[in-house]
Amino acid sequence: MLDSIVRRIFKEYVLRVDPISNLGLNTESVHSYHIGDIIRCHDADQPELLPCGYLVGDNMQIKLTIKGASQHSVDALAFETLIPKSIAQRYMSLLLEHRRIILCGPSGTGKSYLAQRLAEYLLLRSGKEFTPGSIATFNVDHRSSKELRGYLANIADQCEGAAAADLPTVIILDNLHHLSSMSEVFNGFLNCKYQKSPFIIGTMNQTSCSTTNLQLHHNFRWVLCANHMEPVKGFLARYLRRRFIEQEINTNLRNCKLSKIIEWVPKVWNHLNKFLENHSSSDVTIGPRLFLSCPLEVTDSQVWFTDLWNYSVIPYLLEAVREGVQIYGKRVAWEDPTEWVLETYPWSNTRQDPDWPALLKLRPEDVGFEGQLQGGGANKPAANDAVRAGDGDPLLNMLMHLQEAASYSSPHSQDSDSVSLDSHSSGQHGDDIIGGLESTL
């Protein structure tokens, strides 16, 4: 009976942490549970006593053990890192097959943390113990290219000799985007014996032109850690839910107001990233790390969010959107993200105190977004409005000049409905457009 209760509680726990996929875990993920010195495994014989016979004295806690590296399972890795099991399995398959991966994505997506946890799992799976040199971490900066090249060349030389057993099991190369040329740094690693070399896990903030070269010549595999896809997309919600559940267990209290806040914070994060993608690109989206420190108390969380919004989020949005508007122009109608935040605000006490700081708003003129686009697309803007909207966009300006050139050059421009696409005027019209294009360029 206790066996089924323990497994049912575990299933309910992972369902609360991840209501969508349960992290891919189920009751079969439980390897054993401990009551004091008693260990109960899945396939063990019937115990001598009833469950109440073991929960006596100070033995009032039951500790669960999840299947892990010793069982060649990634269930424990998925449970600890909050990465769905199927994704954790894919990461490990890439490492075990190719031995070299690079985690690539925006800052704040947990690449360094993931690299460390993958390294620890590989060490346990190989049957080795944690020692100071079993996992080597190299933090790359702009001045360490020569040092890293020499370090990797030294590793390659040791792989050839008897000192291979003293090499680290895993090498973590953090912040590879600081290197001016990754291909040059890894060239000394070309002659390294593949099966004898350590596992290599690298992290970087963006891809580079040497991606294909590294994959072809050095057998690296690239893993994208983007904010719009798993495991990063749902990590913040899973992390905050787990913290909230642990607090509930410790206090034995259910806080519905705080639960609403915990569910709201990841929605704010997703809304901000959609806003950044609309007005800039996915490269400038915000990682979940900024929101992980949300306090588990209603008033404290409101103070925390107000400070975070006014002193971190809004200044970042100003810079990112201003640059995005300069590069990409005005692609969608303007919508201040602060308005959405205020509409969905989870704190019921709106703080009548006038001294309470208000949330700062993001005005279009602050980012160079003068002249909002018409929303909904129901009414077409006039041609002169379109020209004014494209004043800051060279490509749109060129297209408008082409349209004007085509209109002025065609004798049938005033009666476009009567023009046949098969008539001779079509060829003349195309020649005029090309001429207009050349003159505009």
CSV table of C-alpha atoms in Angstrom, one decimal:
chain,number,residue,atom,x,y,z
A,1,MET,CA,0.0,0.0,0.0
A,2,LEU,CA,2.8,2.4,0.9
A,3,ASP,CA,4.5,1.7,-2.5
A,4,SER,CA,1.4,2.9,-4.4
A,5,ILE,CA,1.0,6.0,-2.1
A,6,VAL,CA,4.6,7.0,-2.7
A,7,ARG,CA,4.3,6.7,-6.4
A,8,ARG,CA,1.0,8.4,-6.6
A,9,ILE,CA,2.4,11.4,-4.6
A,10,PHE,CA,5.4,11.6,-6.9
A,11,LYS,CA,3.1,11.6,-9.9
A,12,GLU,CA,0.9,14.4,-8.5
A,13,TYR,CA,4.0,16.4,-7.6
A,14,VAL,CA,5.4,16.4,-11.2
A,15,LEU,CA,1.9,17.1,-12.5
A,16,ARG,CA,1.8,20.3,-10.5
A,17,VAL,CA,5.3,21.3,-11.5
A,18,ASP,CA,4.6,20.7,-15.2
A,19,PRO,CA,0.9,20.3,-16.0
A,20,ILE,CA,1.6,20.0,-19.7
A,21,SER,CA,4.0,17.0,-19.9
A,22,ASN,CA,4.8,15.9,-16.3
A,23,LEU,CA,8.4,16.5,-17.4
A,24,GLY,CA,8.0,13.2,-19.2
A,25,LEU,CA,8.2,11.4,-15.8
A,26,ASN,CA,5.8,8.8,-14.3
A,27,THR,CA,5.6,6.3,-11.4
A,28,GLU,CA,8.2,4.2,-13.1
A,29,SER,CA,10.8,7.0,-12.6
A,30,VAL,CA,10.9,6.2,-8.9
A,31,HIS,CA,13.8,3.8,-8.3
A,32,SER,CA,13.4,3.4,-4.5
A,33,TYR,CA,12.3,5.2,-1.3
A,34,HIS,CA,13.9,5.4,2.1
A,35,ILE,CA,12.4,5.3,5.6
A,36,GLY,CA,15.3,5.7,8.0
A,37,ASP,CA,17.7,2.9,7.2
A,38,ILE,CA,15.1,0.9,5.3
A,39,ILE,CA,15.3,1.0,1.5
A,40,ARG,CA,12.3,-0.1,-0.5
A,41,CYS,CA,12.9,-0.8,-4.2
A,42,HIS,CA,10.3,-1.5,-6.9
A,43,ASP,CA,11.0,-5.2,-7.3
A,44,ALA,CA,11.8,-5.9,-3.6
A,45,ASP,CA,10.2,-8.6,-1.5
A,46,GLN,CA,7.3,-7.9,0.7
A,47,PRO,CA,8.4,-6.0,3.9
A,48,GLU,CA,8.2,-7.7,7.2
A,49,LEU,CA,6.1,-4.9,8.8
A,50,LEU,CA,3.2,-2.8,7.8
A,51,PRO,CA,4.0,0.8,6.8
A,52,CYS,CA,3.2,2.1,10.3
A,53,GLY,CA,5.8,-0.1,11.7
A,54,TYR,CA,8.6,1.8,9.9
A,55,LEU,CA,7.2,5.4,10.5
A,56,VAL,CA,8.1,5.5,14.2
A,57,GLY,CA,10.3,7.7,16.3
A,58,ASP,CA,12.3,10.2,14.3
A,59,ASN,CA,11.6,8.4,11.0
A,60,MET,CA,8.8,10.6,9.9
A,61,GLN,CA,10.1,11.4,6.4
A,62,ILE,CA,10.2,9.3,3.2
A,63,LYS,CA,13.0,10.1,0.8
A,64,LEU,CA,12.6,9.2,-2.9
A,65,THR,CA,15.4,8.2,-5.2
A,66,ILE,CA,14.8,8.8,-9.0
A,67,LYS,CA,16.4,6.7,-11.6
A,68,GLY,CA,19.6,8.3,-12.7
A,69,ALA,CA,23.0,7.8,-14.3
A,70,SER,CA,23.6,4.5,-12.4
A,71,GLN,CA,20.6,3.0,-14.1
A,72,HIS,CA,21.6,4.8,-17.4
A,73,SER,CA,18.4,6.9,-17.1
A,74,VAL,CA,18.0,10.6,-17.5
A,75,ASP,CA,14.9,10.8,-15.2
A,76,ALA,CA,16.8,12.3,-12.3
A,77,LEU,CA,18.5,14.8,-14.7
A,78,ALA,CA,15.1,15.9,-16.0
A,79,PHE,CA,13.7,16.1,-12.4
A,80,GLU,CA,16.5,18.2,-11.1
A,81,THR,CA,17.0,20.5,-14.1
A,82,LEU,CA,13.3,20.8,-15.0
A,83,ILE,CA,14.1,19.9,-18.5
A,84,PRO,CA,11.5,17.5,-20.1
A,85,LYS,CA,12.9,14.0,-20.3
A,86,SER,CA,12.7,13.7,-24.1
A,87,ILE,CA,14.9,16.8,-24.5
A,88,ALA,CA,17.4,15.6,-21.8
A,89,GLN,CA,17.6,12.3,-23.7
A,90,ARG,CA,18.4,14.1,-26.9
A,91,TYR,CA,21.2,16.1,-25.3
A,92,MET,CA,22.7,13.0,-23.8
A,93,SER,CA,22.5,11.1,-27.1
A,94,LEU,CA,24.3,13.9,-28.9
A,95,LEU,CA,27.0,13.9,-26.3
A,96,LEU,CA,27.5,10.1,-26.1
A,97,GLU,CA,27.6,9.8,-29.9
A,98,HIS,CA,29.6,12.9,-30.9
A,99,ARG,CA,31.3,13.8,-27.6
A,100,ARG,CA,31.2,17.5,-28.5
A,101,ILE,CA,28.3,20.0,-28.3
A,102,ILE,CA,27.9,23.7,-28.2
A,103,LEU,CA,24.9,25.3,-26.4
A,104,CYS,CA,23.9,28.4,-28.3
A,105,GLY,CA,21.3,31.0,-27.3
A,106,PRO,CA,20.7,34.5,-25.8
A,107,SER,CA,22.1,35.5,-22.5
A,108,GLY,CA,20.2,34.4,-19.4
A,109,THR,CA,18.8,31.1,-20.9
A,110,GLY,CA,20.7,28.9,-18.5
A,111,LYS,CA,23.4,27.5,-20.8
A,112,SER,CA,26.2,27.5,-18.2
A,113,TYR,CA,24.0,25.8,-15.7
A,114,LEU,CA,22.9,23.2,-18.2
A,115,ALA,CA,26.5,22.6,-19.3
A,116,GLN,CA,27.5,21.9,-15.6
A,117,ARG,CA,24.6,19.5,-15.0
A,118,LEU,CA,25.3,17.6,-18.2
A,119,ALA,CA,28.9,17.3,-17.2
A,120,GLU,CA,28.0,15.9,-13.8
A,121,TYR,CA,25.7,13.4,-15.4
A,122,LEU,CA,28.4,12.2,-17.8
A,123,LEU,CA,30.8,11.8,-14.9
A,124,LEU,CA,28.4,9.7,-12.9
A,125,ARG,CA,27.5,7.6,-16.0
A,126,SER,CA,31.1,6.8,-16.6
A,127,GLY,CA,31.4,5.5,-13.0
A,128,LYS,CA,33.9,8.0,-11.9
A,129,GLU,CA,34.0,10.0,-8.7
A,130,PHE,CA,33.9,13.8,-8.4
A,131,THR,CA,37.5,15.1,-8.1
A,132,PRO,CA,38.8,18.6,-8.5
A,133,GLY,CA,40.1,17.8,-12.0
A,134,SER,CA,37.3,15.5,-13.3
A,135,ILE,CA,35.4,18.5,-14.8
A,136,ALA,CA,37.5,21.3,-16.2
A,137,THR,CA,35.8,24.7,-16.8
A,138,PHE,CA,37.5,27.3,-19.0
A,139,ASN,CA,35.9,30.8,-19.0
A,140,VAL,CA,36.7,32.4,-22.3
A,141,ASP,CA,37.2,36.1,-22.7
A,142,HIS,CA,38.6,38.4,-25.4
A,143,ARG,CA,42.2,37.9,-24.4
A,144,SER,CA,42.2,34.1,-23.8
A,145,SER,CA,42.3,32.8,-27.4
A,146,LYS,CA,46.0,32.0,-27.4
A,147,GLU,CA,45.7,30.4,-23.9
A,148,LEU,CA,42.7,28.2,-24.9
A,149,ARG,CA,44.4,27.1,-28.2
A,150,GLY,CA,47.5,26.0,-26.2
A,151,TYR,CA,45.3,24.2,-23.6
A,152,LEU,CA,43.4,22.2,-26.3
A,153,ALA,CA,46.7,21.4,-28.1
A,154,ASN,CA,48.1,20.1,-24.8
A,155,ILE,CA,44.9,18.0,-24.3
A,156,ALA,CA,45.3,16.5,-27.8
A,157,ASP,CA,49.0,15.6,-27.1
A,158,GLN,CA,48.0,13.9,-23.8
A,159,CYS,CA,45.4,11.8,-25.6
A,160,GLU,CA,48.2,10.2,-27.5
A,161,GLY,CA,50.2,9.0,-24.5
A,162,ALA,CA,49.8,7.2,-21.3
A,163,ALA,CA,48.6,10.3,-19.5
A,164,ALA,CA,45.1,10.0,-21.1
A,165,ALA,CA,43.8,8.5,-17.9
A,166,ASP,CA,44.6,11.7,-16.0
A,167,LEU,CA,42.7,13.9,-18.4
A,168,PRO,CA,39.4,15.5,-17.2
A,169,THR,CA,36.3,13.6,-18.2
A,170,VAL,CA,34.5,16.7,-19.3
A,171,ILE,CA,35.7,20.1,-20.4
A,172,ILE,CA,33.3,23.1,-20.3
A,173,LEU,CA,34.2,26.0,-22.5
A,174,ASP,CA,32.0,28.9,-21.4
A,175,ASN,CA,31.4,32.1,-23.5
A,176,LEU,CA,32.9,30.9,-26.8
A,177,HIS,CA,31.4,33.9,-28.5
A,178,HIS,CA,34.3,36.0,-27.2
A,179,LEU,CA,36.7,34.2,-29.5
A,180,SER,CA,37.6,36.0,-32.7
A,181,SER,CA,38.1,32.7,-34.6
A,182,MET,CA,36.9,29.4,-33.2
A,183,SER,CA,38.2,27.4,-36.1
A,184,GLU,CA,41.7,28.6,-35.4
A,185,VAL,CA,41.4,27.8,-31.7
A,186,PHE,CA,40.2,24.3,-32.4
A,187,ASN,CA,42.7,23.5,-35.2
A,188,GLY,CA,45.1,22.1,-32.6
A,189,PHE,CA,42.4,19.6,-31.6
A,190,LEU,CA,42.2,18.0,-35.1
A,191,ASN,CA,44.6,15.2,-34.5
A,192,CYS,CA,43.1,14.3,-31.1
A,193,LYS,CA,42.1,10.6,-30.9
A,194,TYR,CA,38.3,10.8,-30.9
A,195,GLN,CA,37.3,8.1,-28.4
A,196,LYS,CA,40.1,9.1,-26.0
A,197,SER,CA,39.4,12.8,-25.9
A,198,PRO,CA,37.3,14.3,-23.1
A,199,PHE,CA,33.7,15.3,-23.6
A,200,ILE,CA,33.5,19.0,-24.6
A,201,ILE,CA,30.5,21.2,-23.8
A,202,GLY,CA,30.7,24.8,-25.0
A,203,THR,CA,28.4,27.7,-24.6
A,204,MET,CA,28.0,30.9,-26.7
A,205,ASN,CA,25.5,33.7,-27.2
A,206,GLN,CA,25.1,33.5,-30.9
A,207,THR,CA,26.2,31.4,-33.9
A,208,SER,CA,29.0,32.5,-36.2
A,209,CYS,CA,30.3,31.8,-39.6
A,210,SER,CA,32.5,29.0,-38.3
A,211,THR,CA,29.5,26.8,-37.4
A,212,THR,CA,29.7,24.6,-40.4
A,213,ASN,CA,33.4,24.3,-40.2
A,214,LEU,CA,33.4,23.2,-36.6
A,215,GLN,CA,30.7,20.6,-37.3
A,216,LEU,CA,32.5,19.2,-40.4
A,217,HIS,CA,36.0,19.1,-39.1
A,218,HIS,CA,35.7,18.8,-35.4
A,219,ASN,CA,32.4,16.9,-35.0
A,220,PHE,CA,30.7,19.5,-32.9
A,221,ARG,CA,26.9,19.4,-32.7
A,222,TRP,CA,24.9,22.6,-32.0
A,223,VAL,CA,22.1,22.8,-29.5
A,224,LEU,CA,19.8,25.9,-29.7
A,225,CYS,CA,18.7,27.3,-26.3
A,226,ALA,CA,16.1,29.9,-27.5
A,227,ASN,CA,13.5,31.6,-25.4
A,228,HIS,CA,10.7,30.6,-27.8
A,229,MET,CA,11.3,26.9,-27.6
A,230,GLU,CA,11.7,24.2,-25.0
A,231,PRO,CA,13.4,23.6,-22.6
A,232,VAL,CA,13.8,27.4,-22.1
A,233,LYS,CA,10.2,28.4,-23.0
A,234,GLY,CA,8.6,26.6,-20.1
A,235,PHE,CA,11.4,26.7,-17.6
A,236,LEU,CA,10.4,29.8,-15.7
A,237,ALA,CA,6.9,28.6,-15.0
A,238,ARG,CA,8.2,25.1,-13.9
A,239,TYR,CA,10.9,26.7,-11.6
A,240,LEU,CA,8.5,29.1,-9.9
A,241,ARG,CA,5.9,26.4,-9.4
A,242,ARG,CA,8.4,24.1,-7.8
A,243,ARG,CA,9.5,26.9,-5.4
A,244,PHE,CA,5.9,27.6,-4.6
A,245,ILE,CA,5.1,23.9,-3.9
A,246,GLU,CA,8.1,23.5,-1.6
A,247,GLN,CA,7.0,26.5,0.4
A,248,GLU,CA,3.5,25.1,0.7
A,249,ILE,CA,5.0,21.8,2.0
A,250,ASN,CA,7.2,23.6,4.5
A,251,THR,CA,4.5,25.9,5.8
A,252,ASN,CA,1.5,23.6,5.3
A,253,LEU,CA,-0.4,26.6,4.0
A,254,ARG,CA,-2.1,27.3,0.7
A,255,ASN,CA,-1.8,30.8,-0.6
A,256,CYS,CA,-4.1,31.4,-3.5
A,257,LYS,CA,-3.0,35.0,-4.1
A,258,LEU,CA,0.6,34.0,-4.4
A,259,SER,CA,-0.3,31.1,-6.7
A,260,LYS,CA,-2.0,33.6,-9.0
A,261,ILE,CA,1.2,35.8,-9.0
A,262,ILE,CA,3.4,32.8,-9.7
A,263,GLU,CA,1.3,31.9,-12.8
A,264,TRP,CA,1.3,35.5,-14.0
A,265,VAL,CA,5.1,36.2,-13.9
A,266,PRO,CA,5.9,33.8,-16.8
A,267,LYS,CA,3.1,35.3,-18.9
A,268,VAL,CA,4.7,38.7,-18.4
A,269,TRP,CA,8.0,37.3,-19.6
A,270,ASN,CA,6.4,35.7,-22.7
A,271,HIS,CA,4.6,39.0,-23.5
A,272,LEU,CA,7.8,41.0,-23.3
A,273,ASN,CA,9.6,38.6,-25.6
A,274,LYS,CA,6.8,38.8,-28.2
A,275,PHE,CA,7.0,42.6,-28.0
A,276,LEU,CA,10.8,42.4,-28.6
A,277,GLU,CA,10.4,40.0,-31.5
A,278,ASN,CA,7.8,42.3,-33.1
A,279,HIS,CA,9.9,45.5,-32.8
A,280,SER,CA,13.4,43.9,-33.1
A,281,SER,CA,14.4,40.3,-33.3
A,282,SER,CA,14.6,37.1,-31.2
A,283,ASP,CA,18.3,37.8,-30.6
A,284,VAL,CA,17.4,40.5,-28.1
A,285,THR,CA,14.7,38.6,-26.2
A,286,ILE,CA,15.1,38.3,-22.4
A,287,GLY,CA,16.1,35.1,-20.7
A,288,PRO,CA,14.2,33.7,-17.8
A,289,ARG,CA,17.0,34.3,-15.4
A,290,LEU,CA,15.8,37.9,-14.7
A,291,PHE,CA,12.6,36.6,-13.2
A,292,LEU,CA,13.8,33.6,-11.2
A,293,SER,CA,14.2,35.6,-8.0
A,294,CYS,CA,10.5,36.4,-7.5
A,295,PRO,CA,9.9,36.5,-3.8
A,296,LEU,CA,7.3,34.0,-2.5
A,297,GLU,CA,5.3,36.6,-0.5
A,298,VAL,CA,2.5,38.8,-1.9
A,299,THR,CA,3.7,42.2,-0.8
A,300,ASP,CA,7.4,41.5,-1.3
A,301,SER,CA,6.7,40.2,-4.8
A,302,GLN,CA,4.9,43.4,-5.8
A,303,VAL,CA,7.9,45.5,-4.5
A,304,TRP,CA,10.3,43.2,-6.4
A,305,PHE,CA,8.3,43.4,-9.7
A,306,THR,CA,7.9,47.2,-9.5
A,307,ASP,CA,11.7,47.7,-9.0
A,308,LEU,CA,12.5,45.1,-11.7
A,309,TRP,CA,10.1,46.7,-14.2
A,310,ASN,CA,11.2,50.3,-13.6
A,311,TYR,CA,15.0,49.8,-13.2
A,312,SER,CA,15.8,46.8,-15.4
A,313,VAL,CA,13.0,45.9,-17.9
A,314,ILE,CA,12.0,49.4,-19.2
A,315,PRO,CA,15.7,50.6,-19.7
A,316,TYR,CA,16.5,47.4,-21.6
A,317,LEU,CA,13.3,47.7,-23.7
A,318,LEU,CA,14.2,51.3,-24.6
A,319,GLU,CA,17.6,50.4,-26.0
A,320,ALA,CA,16.6,47.1,-27.7
A,321,VAL,CA,13.5,48.6,-29.4
A,322,ARG,CA,15.2,51.8,-30.4
A,323,GLU,CA,17.9,49.8,-32.1
A,324,GLY,CA,15.3,47.5,-33.6
A,325,VAL,CA,13.3,50.3,-35.1
A,326,GLN,CA,16.5,51.8,-36.7
A,327,ILE,CA,17.3,48.4,-38.3
A,328,TYR,CA,14.0,46.9,-39.2
A,329,GLY,CA,11.7,49.9,-39.3
A,330,LYS,CA,8.1,50.0,-38.0
A,331,ARG,CA,6.6,46.5,-38.7
A,332,VAL,CA,3.6,46.4,-36.4
A,333,ALA,CA,1.3,48.8,-34.7
A,334,TRP,CA,2.7,50.3,-31.4
A,335,GLU,CA,1.4,48.8,-28.2
A,336,ASP,CA,2.9,49.7,-24.8
A,337,PRO,CA,3.6,46.5,-22.9
A,338,THR,CA,2.9,48.4,-19.6
A,339,GLU,CA,-0.7,48.6,-20.6
A,340,TRP,CA,-1.0,44.8,-20.8
A,341,VAL,CA,0.8,44.5,-17.4
A,342,LEU,CA,-1.7,46.9,-15.8
A,343,GLU,CA,-4.7,45.1,-17.3
A,344,THR,CA,-3.6,41.7,-16.0
A,345,TYR,CA,-2.1,43.0,-12.7
A,346,PRO,CA,-2.4,40.2,-10.1
A,347,TRP,CA,-2.1,42.3,-7.0
A,348,SER,CA,-5.5,43.3,-5.8
A,349,ASN,CA,-4.3,46.0,-3.4
A,350,THR,CA,-3.6,48.7,-5.9
A,351,ARG,CA,-1.7,50.7,-3.3
A,352,GLN,CA,-3.7,53.8,-2.7
A,353,ASP,CA,-0.7,55.3,-1.1
A,354,PRO,CA,0.5,58.1,-3.4
A,355,ASP,CA,4.1,57.4,-2.4
A,356,TRP,CA,3.9,53.9,-4.0
A,357,PRO,CA,5.9,54.1,-7.3
A,358,ALA,CA,4.0,53.6,-10.5
A,359,LEU,CA,5.1,51.4,-13.3
A,360,LEU,CA,7.0,53.3,-16.0
A,361,LYS,CA,5.5,53.3,-19.5
A,362,LEU,CA,7.2,53.0,-22.8
A,363,ARG,CA,6.2,55.8,-25.2
A,364,PRO,CA,6.7,55.4,-28.9
A,365,GLU,CA,8.6,58.7,-29.2
A,366,ASP,CA,11.1,57.4,-26.7
A,367,VAL,CA,12.2,54.7,-29.2
A,368,GLY,CA,11.9,56.7,-32.4
A,369,PHE,CA,8.5,55.2,-33.3
A,370,GLU,CA,6.7,58.4,-34.2
A,371,GLY,CA,3.5,57.9,-36.1
A,372,GLN,CA,1.7,54.7,-35.1
A,373,LEU,CA,0.6,52.2,-37.7
A,374,GLN,CA,-3.1,51.6,-38.2
A,375,GLY,CA,-4.2,48.6,-36.3
A,376,GLY,CA,-6.3,45.8,-37.7
A,377,GLY,CA,-5.6,46.5,-41.3
A,378,ALA,CA,-9.3,47.4,-42.0
A,379,ASN,CA,-8.4,50.8,-43.6
A,380,LYS,CA,-5.5,51.3,-45.9
A,381,PRO,CA,-3.4,54.4,-45.1
A,382,ALA,CA,-3.0,57.0,-47.7
A,383,ALA,CA,0.1,57.0,-49.9
A,384,ASN,CA,1.5,60.1,-48.4
A,385,ASP,CA,1.0,58.6,-44.9
A,386,ALA,CA,2.9,55.5,-46.1
A,387,VAL,CA,5.8,57.6,-47.3
A,388,ARG,CA,5.9,59.4,-43.9
A,389,ALA,CA,5.9,56.1,-42.1
A,390,GLY,CA,8.8,54.9,-44.2
A,391,ASP,CA,11.0,58.0,-43.7
A,392,GLY,CA,13.3,56.0,-41.5
A,393,ASP,CA,13.3,52.8,-43.7
A,394,PRO,CA,15.4,53.0,-46.8
A,395,LEU,CA,13.9,49.8,-48.3
A,396,LEU,CA,10.4,51.1,-47.9
A,397,ASN,CA,11.4,54.5,-49.4
A,398,MET,CA,12.8,52.7,-52.5
A,399,LEU,CA,9.7,50.6,-53.0
A,400,MET,CA,7.5,53.8,-52.8
A,401,HIS,CA,9.7,55.5,-55.4
A,402,LEU,CA,9.3,52.4,-57.6
A,403,GLN,CA,5.6,52.6,-57.3
A,404,GLU,CA,5.6,56.3,-58.2
A,405,ALA,CA,7.8,55.6,-61.2
A,406,ALA,CA,5.5,52.8,-62.4
A,407,SER,CA,2.5,55.0,-62.0
A,408,TYR,CA,3.9,58.0,-63.9
A,409,SER,CA,5.5,56.0,-66.7
A,410,SER,CA,2.4,54.0,-67.7
A,411,PRO,CA,-0.3,55.7,-70.0
A,412,HIS,CA,-2.9,53.4,-68.5
A,413,SER,CA,-2.3,54.2,-64.9
A,414,GLN,CA,-5.5,56.1,-64.6
A,415,ASP,CA,-7.6,53.2,-65.8
A,416,SER,CA,-5.9,50.2,-64.3
A,417,ASP,CA,-9.0,47.9,-64.5
A,418,SER,CA,-9.0,48.1,-68.3
A,419,VAL,CA,-5.3,47.1,-68.7
A,420,SER,CA,-4.7,43.6,-70.0
A,421,LEU,CA,-1.8,41.7,-68.6
A,422,ASP,CA,-1.2,40.1,-72.0
A,423,SER,CA,-1.1,43.3,-74.0
A,424,HIS,CA,2.1,44.9,-75.3
A,425,SER,CA,1.8,47.7,-72.7
A,426,SER,CA,2.7,45.1,-70.1
A,427,GLY,CA,6.2,44.7,-71.5
A,428,GLN,CA,6.6,48.5,-71.8
A,429,HIS,CA,5.4,48.8,-68.2
A,430,GLY,CA,8.0,46.3,-67.0
A,431,ASP,CA,10.8,48.2,-68.8
A,432,ASP,CA,9.8,51.4,-67.2
A,433,ILE,CA,9.8,49.8,-63.7
A,434,ILE,CA,13.3,48.4,-64.3
A,435,GLY,CA,14.4,51.9,-65.5
A,436,GLY,CA,12.9,53.4,-62.4
A,437,LEU,CA,14.7,50.8,-60.2
A,438,GLU,CA,18.0,51.6,-61.8
A,439,SER,CA,17.5,55.4,-61.4
A,440,THR,CA,16.4,54.9,-57.8
A,441,LEU,CA,19.5,52.7,-57.0
